[in-house]
PDB file of C-alpha atoms in Angstrom:
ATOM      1  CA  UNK A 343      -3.976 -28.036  -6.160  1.00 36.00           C
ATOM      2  CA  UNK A 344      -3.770 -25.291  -8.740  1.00 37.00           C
ATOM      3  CA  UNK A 345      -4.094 -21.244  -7.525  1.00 39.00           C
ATOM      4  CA  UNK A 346      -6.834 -19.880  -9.811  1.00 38.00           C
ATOM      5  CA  UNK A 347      -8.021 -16.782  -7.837  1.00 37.00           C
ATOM      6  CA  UNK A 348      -5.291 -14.159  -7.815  1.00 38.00           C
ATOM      7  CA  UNK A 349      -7.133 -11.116  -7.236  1.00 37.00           C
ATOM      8  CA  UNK A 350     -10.591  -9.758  -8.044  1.00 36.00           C
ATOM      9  CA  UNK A 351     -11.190  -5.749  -7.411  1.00 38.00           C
ATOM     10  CA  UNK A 352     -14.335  -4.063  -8.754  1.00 37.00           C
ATOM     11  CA  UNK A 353     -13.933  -0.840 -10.678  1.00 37.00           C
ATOM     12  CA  UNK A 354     -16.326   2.051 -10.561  1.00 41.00           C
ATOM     13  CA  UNK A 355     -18.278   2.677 -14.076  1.00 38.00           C
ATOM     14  CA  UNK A 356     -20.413   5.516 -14.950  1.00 37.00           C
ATOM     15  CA  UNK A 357     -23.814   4.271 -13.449  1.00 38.00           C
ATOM     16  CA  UNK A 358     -25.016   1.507 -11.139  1.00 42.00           C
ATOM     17  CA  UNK A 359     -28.046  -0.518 -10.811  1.00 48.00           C
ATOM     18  CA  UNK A 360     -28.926  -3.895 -12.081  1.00 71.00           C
ATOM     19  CA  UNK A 361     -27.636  -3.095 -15.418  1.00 89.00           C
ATOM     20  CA  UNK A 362     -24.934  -5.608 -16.815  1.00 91.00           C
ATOM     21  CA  UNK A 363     -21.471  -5.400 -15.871  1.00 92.00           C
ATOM     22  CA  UNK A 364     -18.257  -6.448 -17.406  1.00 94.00           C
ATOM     23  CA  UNK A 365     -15.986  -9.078 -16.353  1.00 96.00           C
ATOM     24  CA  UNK A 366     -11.923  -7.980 -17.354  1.00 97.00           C
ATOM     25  CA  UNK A 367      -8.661 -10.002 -16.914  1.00 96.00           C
ATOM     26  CA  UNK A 368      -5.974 -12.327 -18.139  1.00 96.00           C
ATOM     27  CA  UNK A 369      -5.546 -15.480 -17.730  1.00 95.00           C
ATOM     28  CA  UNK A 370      -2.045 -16.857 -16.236  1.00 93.00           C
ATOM     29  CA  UNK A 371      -1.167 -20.639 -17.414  1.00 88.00           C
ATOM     30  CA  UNK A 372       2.867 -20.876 -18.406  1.00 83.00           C
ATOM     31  CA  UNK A 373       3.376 -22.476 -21.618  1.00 78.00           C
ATOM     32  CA  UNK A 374      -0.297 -23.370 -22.618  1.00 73.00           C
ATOM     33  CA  UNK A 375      -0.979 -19.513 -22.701  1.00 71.00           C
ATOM     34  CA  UNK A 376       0.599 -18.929 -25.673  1.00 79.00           C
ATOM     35  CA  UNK A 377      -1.966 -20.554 -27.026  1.00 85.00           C
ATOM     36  CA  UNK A 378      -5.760 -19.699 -27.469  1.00 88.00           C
ATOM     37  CA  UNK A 379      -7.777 -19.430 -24.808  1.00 95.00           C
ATOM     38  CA  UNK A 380     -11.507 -19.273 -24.604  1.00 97.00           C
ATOM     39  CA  UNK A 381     -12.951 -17.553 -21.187  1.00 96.00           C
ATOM     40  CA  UNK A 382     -16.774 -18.346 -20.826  1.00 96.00           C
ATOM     41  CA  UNK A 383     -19.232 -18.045 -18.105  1.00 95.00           C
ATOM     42  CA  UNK A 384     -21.874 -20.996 -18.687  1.00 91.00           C
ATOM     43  CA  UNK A 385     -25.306 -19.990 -18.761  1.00 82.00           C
ATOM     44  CA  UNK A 386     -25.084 -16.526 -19.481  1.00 75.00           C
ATOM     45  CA  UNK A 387     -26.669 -14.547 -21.972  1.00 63.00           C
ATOM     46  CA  UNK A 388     -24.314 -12.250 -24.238  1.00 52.00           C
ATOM     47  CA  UNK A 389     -24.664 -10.736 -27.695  1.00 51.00           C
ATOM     48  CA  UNK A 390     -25.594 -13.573 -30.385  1.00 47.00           C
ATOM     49  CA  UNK A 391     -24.201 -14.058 -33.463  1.00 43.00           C
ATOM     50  CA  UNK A 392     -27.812 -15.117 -35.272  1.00 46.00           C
ATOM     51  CA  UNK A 393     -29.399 -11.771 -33.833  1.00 48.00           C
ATOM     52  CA  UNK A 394     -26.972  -9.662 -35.651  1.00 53.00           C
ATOM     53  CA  UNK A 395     -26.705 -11.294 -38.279  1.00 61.00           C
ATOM     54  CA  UNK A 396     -23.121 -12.337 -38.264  1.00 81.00           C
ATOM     55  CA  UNK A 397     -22.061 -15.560 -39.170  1.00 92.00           C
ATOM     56  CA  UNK A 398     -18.736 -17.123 -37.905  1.00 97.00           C
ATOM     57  CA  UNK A 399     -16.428 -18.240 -40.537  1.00 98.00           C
ATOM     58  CA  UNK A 400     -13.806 -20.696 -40.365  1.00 98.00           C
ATOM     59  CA  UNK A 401     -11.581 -20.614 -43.423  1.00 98.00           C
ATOM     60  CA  UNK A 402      -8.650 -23.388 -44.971  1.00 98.00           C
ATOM     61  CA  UNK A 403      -5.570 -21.555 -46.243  1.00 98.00           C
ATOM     62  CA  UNK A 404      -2.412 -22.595 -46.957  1.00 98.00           C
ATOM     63  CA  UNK A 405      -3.513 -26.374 -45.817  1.00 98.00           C
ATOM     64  CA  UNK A 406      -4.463 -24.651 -42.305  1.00 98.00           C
ATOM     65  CA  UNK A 407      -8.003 -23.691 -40.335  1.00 98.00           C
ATOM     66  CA  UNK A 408      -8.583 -20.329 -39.432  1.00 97.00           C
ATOM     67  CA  UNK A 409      -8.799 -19.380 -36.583  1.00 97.00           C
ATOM     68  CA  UNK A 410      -6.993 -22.810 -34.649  1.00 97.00           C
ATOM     69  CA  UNK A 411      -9.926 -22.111 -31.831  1.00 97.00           C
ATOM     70  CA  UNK A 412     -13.166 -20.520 -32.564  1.00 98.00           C
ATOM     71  CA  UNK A 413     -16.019 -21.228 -29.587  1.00 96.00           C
ATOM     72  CA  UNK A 414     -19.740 -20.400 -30.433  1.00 96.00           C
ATOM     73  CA  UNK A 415     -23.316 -20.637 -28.828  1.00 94.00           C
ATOM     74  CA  UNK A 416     -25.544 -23.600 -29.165  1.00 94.00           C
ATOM     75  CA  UNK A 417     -27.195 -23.312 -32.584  1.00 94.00           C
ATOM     76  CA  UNK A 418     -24.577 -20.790 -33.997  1.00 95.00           C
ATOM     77  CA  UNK A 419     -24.393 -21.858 -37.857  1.00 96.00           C
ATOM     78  CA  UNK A 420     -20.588 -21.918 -38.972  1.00 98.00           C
ATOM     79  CA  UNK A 421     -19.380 -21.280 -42.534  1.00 98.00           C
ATOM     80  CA  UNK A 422     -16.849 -23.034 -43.674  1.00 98.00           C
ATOM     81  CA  UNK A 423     -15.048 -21.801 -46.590  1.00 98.00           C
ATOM     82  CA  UNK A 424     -12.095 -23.144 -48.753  1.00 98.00           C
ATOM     83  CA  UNK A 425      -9.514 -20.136 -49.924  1.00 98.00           C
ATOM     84  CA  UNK A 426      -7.036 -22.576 -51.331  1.00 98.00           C
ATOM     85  CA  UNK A 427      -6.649 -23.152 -54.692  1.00 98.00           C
ATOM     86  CA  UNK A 428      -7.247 -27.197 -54.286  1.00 98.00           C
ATOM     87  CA  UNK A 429      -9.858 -29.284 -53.132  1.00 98.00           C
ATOM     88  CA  UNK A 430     -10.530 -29.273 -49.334  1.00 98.00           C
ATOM     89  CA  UNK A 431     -12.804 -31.621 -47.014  1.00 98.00           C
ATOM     90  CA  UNK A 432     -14.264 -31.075 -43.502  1.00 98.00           C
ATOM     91  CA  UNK A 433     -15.593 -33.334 -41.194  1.00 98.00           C
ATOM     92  CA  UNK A 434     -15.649 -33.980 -37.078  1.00 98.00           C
ATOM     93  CA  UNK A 435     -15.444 -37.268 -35.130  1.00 98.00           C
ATOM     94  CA  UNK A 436     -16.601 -36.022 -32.676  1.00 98.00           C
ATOM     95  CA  UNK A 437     -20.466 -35.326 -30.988  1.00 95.00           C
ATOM     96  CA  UNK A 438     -22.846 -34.849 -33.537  1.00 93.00           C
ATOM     97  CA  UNK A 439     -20.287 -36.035 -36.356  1.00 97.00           C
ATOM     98  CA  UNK A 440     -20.459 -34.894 -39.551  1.00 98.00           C
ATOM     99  CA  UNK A 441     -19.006 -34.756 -43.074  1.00 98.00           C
ATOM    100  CA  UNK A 442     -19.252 -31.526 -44.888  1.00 98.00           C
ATOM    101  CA  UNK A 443     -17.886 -33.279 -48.441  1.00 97.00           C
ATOM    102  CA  UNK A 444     -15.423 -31.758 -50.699  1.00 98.00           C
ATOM    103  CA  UNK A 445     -15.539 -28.707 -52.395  1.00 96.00           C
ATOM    104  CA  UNK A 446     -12.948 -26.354 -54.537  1.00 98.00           C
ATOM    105  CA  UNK A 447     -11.339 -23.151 -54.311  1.00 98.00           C
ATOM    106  CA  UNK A 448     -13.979 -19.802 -53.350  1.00 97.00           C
ATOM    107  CA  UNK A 449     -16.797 -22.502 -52.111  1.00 97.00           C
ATOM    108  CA  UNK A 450     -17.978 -22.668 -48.763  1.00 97.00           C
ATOM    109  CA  UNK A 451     -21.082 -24.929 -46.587  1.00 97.00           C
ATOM    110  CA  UNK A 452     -22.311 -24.632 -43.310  1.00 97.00           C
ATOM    111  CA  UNK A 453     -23.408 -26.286 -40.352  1.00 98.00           C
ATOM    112  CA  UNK A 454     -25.391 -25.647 -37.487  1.00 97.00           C
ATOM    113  CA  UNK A 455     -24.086 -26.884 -33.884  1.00 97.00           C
ATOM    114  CA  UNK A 456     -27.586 -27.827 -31.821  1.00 95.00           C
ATOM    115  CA  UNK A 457     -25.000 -30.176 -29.375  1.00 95.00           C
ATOM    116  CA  UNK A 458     -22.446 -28.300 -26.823  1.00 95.00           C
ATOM    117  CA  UNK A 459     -19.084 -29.834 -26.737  1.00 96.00           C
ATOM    118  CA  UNK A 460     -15.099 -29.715 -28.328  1.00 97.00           C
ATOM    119  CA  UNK A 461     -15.321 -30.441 -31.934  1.00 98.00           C
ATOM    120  CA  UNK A 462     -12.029 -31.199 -33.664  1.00 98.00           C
ATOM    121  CA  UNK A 463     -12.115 -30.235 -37.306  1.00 99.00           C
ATOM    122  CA  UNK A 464     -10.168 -32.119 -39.559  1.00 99.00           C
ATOM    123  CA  UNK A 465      -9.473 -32.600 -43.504  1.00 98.00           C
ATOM    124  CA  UNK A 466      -9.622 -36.000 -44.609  1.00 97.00           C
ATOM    125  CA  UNK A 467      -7.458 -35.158 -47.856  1.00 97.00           C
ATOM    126  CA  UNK A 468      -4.657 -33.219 -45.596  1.00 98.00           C
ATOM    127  CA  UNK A 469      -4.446 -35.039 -42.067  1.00 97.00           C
ATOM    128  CA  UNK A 470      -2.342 -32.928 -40.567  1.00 97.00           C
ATOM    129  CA  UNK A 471      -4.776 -30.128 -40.880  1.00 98.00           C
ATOM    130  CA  UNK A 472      -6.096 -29.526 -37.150  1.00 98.00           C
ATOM    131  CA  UNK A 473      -8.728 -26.902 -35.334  1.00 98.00           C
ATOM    132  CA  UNK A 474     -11.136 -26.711 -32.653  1.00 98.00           C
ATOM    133  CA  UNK A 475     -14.808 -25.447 -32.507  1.00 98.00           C
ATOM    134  CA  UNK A 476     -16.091 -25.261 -28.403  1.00 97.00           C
ATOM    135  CA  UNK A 477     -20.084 -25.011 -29.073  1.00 96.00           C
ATOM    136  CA  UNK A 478     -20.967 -23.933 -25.645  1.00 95.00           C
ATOM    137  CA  UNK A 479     -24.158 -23.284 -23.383  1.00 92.00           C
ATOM    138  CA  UNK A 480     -23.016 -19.805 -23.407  1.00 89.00           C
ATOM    139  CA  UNK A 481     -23.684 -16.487 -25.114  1.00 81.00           C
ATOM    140  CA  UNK A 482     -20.654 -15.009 -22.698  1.00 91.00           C
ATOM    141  CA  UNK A 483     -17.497 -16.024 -23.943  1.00 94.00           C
ATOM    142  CA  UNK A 484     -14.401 -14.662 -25.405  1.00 95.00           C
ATOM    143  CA  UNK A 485     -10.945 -15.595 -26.549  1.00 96.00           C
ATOM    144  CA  UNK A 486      -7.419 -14.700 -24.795  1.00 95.00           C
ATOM    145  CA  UNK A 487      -5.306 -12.416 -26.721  1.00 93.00           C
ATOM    146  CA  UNK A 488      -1.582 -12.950 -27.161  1.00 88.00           C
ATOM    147  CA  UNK A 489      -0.539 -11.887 -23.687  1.00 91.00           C
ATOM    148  CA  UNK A 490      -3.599 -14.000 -21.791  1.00 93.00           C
ATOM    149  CA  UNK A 491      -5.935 -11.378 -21.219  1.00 95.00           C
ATOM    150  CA  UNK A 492      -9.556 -10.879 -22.133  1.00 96.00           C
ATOM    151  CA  UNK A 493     -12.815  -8.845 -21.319  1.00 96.00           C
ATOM    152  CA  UNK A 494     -16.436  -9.859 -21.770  1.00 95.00           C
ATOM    153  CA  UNK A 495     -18.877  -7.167 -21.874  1.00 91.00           C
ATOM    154  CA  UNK A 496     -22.739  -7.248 -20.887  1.00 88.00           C
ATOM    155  CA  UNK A 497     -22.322  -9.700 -18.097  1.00 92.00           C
ATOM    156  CA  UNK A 498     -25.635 -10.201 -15.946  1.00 92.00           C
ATOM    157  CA  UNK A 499     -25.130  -8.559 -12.647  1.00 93.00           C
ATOM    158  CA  UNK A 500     -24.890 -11.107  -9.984  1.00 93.00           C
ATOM    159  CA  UNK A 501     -22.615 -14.200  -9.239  1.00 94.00           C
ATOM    160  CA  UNK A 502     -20.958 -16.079 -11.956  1.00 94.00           C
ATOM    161  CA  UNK A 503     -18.299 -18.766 -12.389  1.00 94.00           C
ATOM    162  CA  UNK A 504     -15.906 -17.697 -15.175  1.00 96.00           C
ATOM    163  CA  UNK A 505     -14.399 -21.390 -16.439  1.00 96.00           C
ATOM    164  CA  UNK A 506     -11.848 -21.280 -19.406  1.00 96.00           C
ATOM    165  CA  UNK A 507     -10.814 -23.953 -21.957  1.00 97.00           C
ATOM    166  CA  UNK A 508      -7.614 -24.679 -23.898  1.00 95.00           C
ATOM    167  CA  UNK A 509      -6.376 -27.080 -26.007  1.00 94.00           C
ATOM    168  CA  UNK A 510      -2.683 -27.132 -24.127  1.00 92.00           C
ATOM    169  CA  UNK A 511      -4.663 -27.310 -20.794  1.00 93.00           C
ATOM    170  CA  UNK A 512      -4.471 -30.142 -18.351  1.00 92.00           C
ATOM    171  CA  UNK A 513      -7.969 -31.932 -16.948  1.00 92.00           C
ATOM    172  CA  UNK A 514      -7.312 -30.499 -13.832  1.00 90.00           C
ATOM    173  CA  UNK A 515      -6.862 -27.192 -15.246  1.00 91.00           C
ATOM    174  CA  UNK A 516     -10.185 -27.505 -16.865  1.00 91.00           C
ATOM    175  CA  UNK A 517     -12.075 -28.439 -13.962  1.00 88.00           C
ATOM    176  CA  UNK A 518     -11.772 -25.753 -12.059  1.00 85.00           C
ATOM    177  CA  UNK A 519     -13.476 -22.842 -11.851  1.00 88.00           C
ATOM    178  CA  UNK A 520     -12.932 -18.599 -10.164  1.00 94.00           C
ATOM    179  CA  UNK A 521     -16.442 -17.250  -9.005  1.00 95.00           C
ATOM    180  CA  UNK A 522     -17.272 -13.947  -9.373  1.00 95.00           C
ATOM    181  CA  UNK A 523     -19.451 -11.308  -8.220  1.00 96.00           C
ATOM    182  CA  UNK A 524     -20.322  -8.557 -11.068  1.00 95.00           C
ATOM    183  CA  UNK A 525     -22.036  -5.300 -10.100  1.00 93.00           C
ATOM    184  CA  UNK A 526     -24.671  -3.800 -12.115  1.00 92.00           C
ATOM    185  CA  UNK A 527     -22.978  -1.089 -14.213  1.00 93.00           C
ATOM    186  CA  UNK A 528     -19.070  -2.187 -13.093  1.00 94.00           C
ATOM    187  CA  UNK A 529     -16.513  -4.008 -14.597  1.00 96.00           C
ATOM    188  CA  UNK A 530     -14.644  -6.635 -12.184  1.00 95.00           C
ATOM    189  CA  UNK A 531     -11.244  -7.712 -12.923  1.00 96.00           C
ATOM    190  CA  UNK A 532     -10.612 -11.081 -12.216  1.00 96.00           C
ATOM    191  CA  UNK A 533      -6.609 -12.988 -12.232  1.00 94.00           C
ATOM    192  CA  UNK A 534      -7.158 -16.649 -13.500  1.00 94.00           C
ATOM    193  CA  UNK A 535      -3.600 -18.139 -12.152  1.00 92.00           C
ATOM    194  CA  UNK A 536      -3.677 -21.934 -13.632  1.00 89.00           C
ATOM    195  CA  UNK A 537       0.263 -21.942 -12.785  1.00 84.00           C
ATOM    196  CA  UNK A 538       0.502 -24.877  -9.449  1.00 75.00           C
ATOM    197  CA  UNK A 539       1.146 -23.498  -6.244  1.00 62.00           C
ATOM    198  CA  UNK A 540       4.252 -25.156  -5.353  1.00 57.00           C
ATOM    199  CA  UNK A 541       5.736 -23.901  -8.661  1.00 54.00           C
TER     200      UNK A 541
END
């Protein structure tokens, strides 16, 4: 059985109420945290990309994605864009499935993710050209930073389960959930510790 709730403490902001809180931490998982980690909380609403206007881009340079991980929101539209100076492809095996074509250097096309899931992205002229786009039922989400940790703004007051995803994970890592009480107008800190217990 894996620890996952270290510690939770609530921290006093300026003002109360049933304004949104924050939810502020770092995620603990050995190895597989040196690499990206997304931290969502599924079925909350949080700042969307198509309301301001910005559109996540995932770019091929020097034969790699960028970023390895990028998660979005049900029907975010991604642009894909190709910086090197040879021809690149995109396409995904995986839920809706789809082949972008090829295009050339300073080109780009997009595509709109109506589906939630883990969609690998691949090249079919460079295979070992890998990355990851997690379309999720979410609008609260975030990725780890170098040393694990991670804050999501604008969280609903009330109880949430904060779930995370990584592509160095385990199932059993993935499964499990911390739960989490935010406080209108406070930011709760939260110590996701994937690491087994008889470690």
């Amino acid at each position: 059985m894996l620890g996952l709730l270290g510690l939770i403490l609530v921290l006093p902001a300026v003002s109360s109420g049933l304004e949104p809180g924050g939810i502020v931490g770092r995620v603990i998982a050995g190895e597989a945290q040196r690499h990206p980690v997304v931290v969502f909380v599924p079925g909350v609403p949080g700042q969307d990309a198509r309301a301001t206007g910005e559109r996540p881009v995932m770019d091929q340079r020097n034969r790699s994605f960028g970023p390895h991980v990028l998660p979005v929101g049900v029907g975010t539209t991604v642009e894909f864009r190709n910086s090197d100076p040879f021809k690149h492809n995109i396409f995904s095996p995986d839920g809706e499935r789809y082949n972008l074509g090829t295009w050339d250097q300073g080109q780009s096309r997009t595509y709109t993710f109506r589906r939630a899931g883990i969609y690998r992205q691949l090249c079919n002229i460079h295979p070992e050209m890998l990355a990851y786009i997690l379309v999720l039922d979410a609008r609260a989400f975030v990725l780890t930073d170098g040393e694990g940790r991670f804050e999501l703004p604008a969280v609903p007051a009330g109880r949430h389960t904060v779930r995370v995803w990584g592509e160095k994970l385990t199932p059993a890592q993935l499964a499990r959930g911390v739960e989490v009480m935010v406080a209108g107008g406070k930011v709760t800190a939260v110590e996701i510790d994937l690491r087994p217990l008889n470690r």
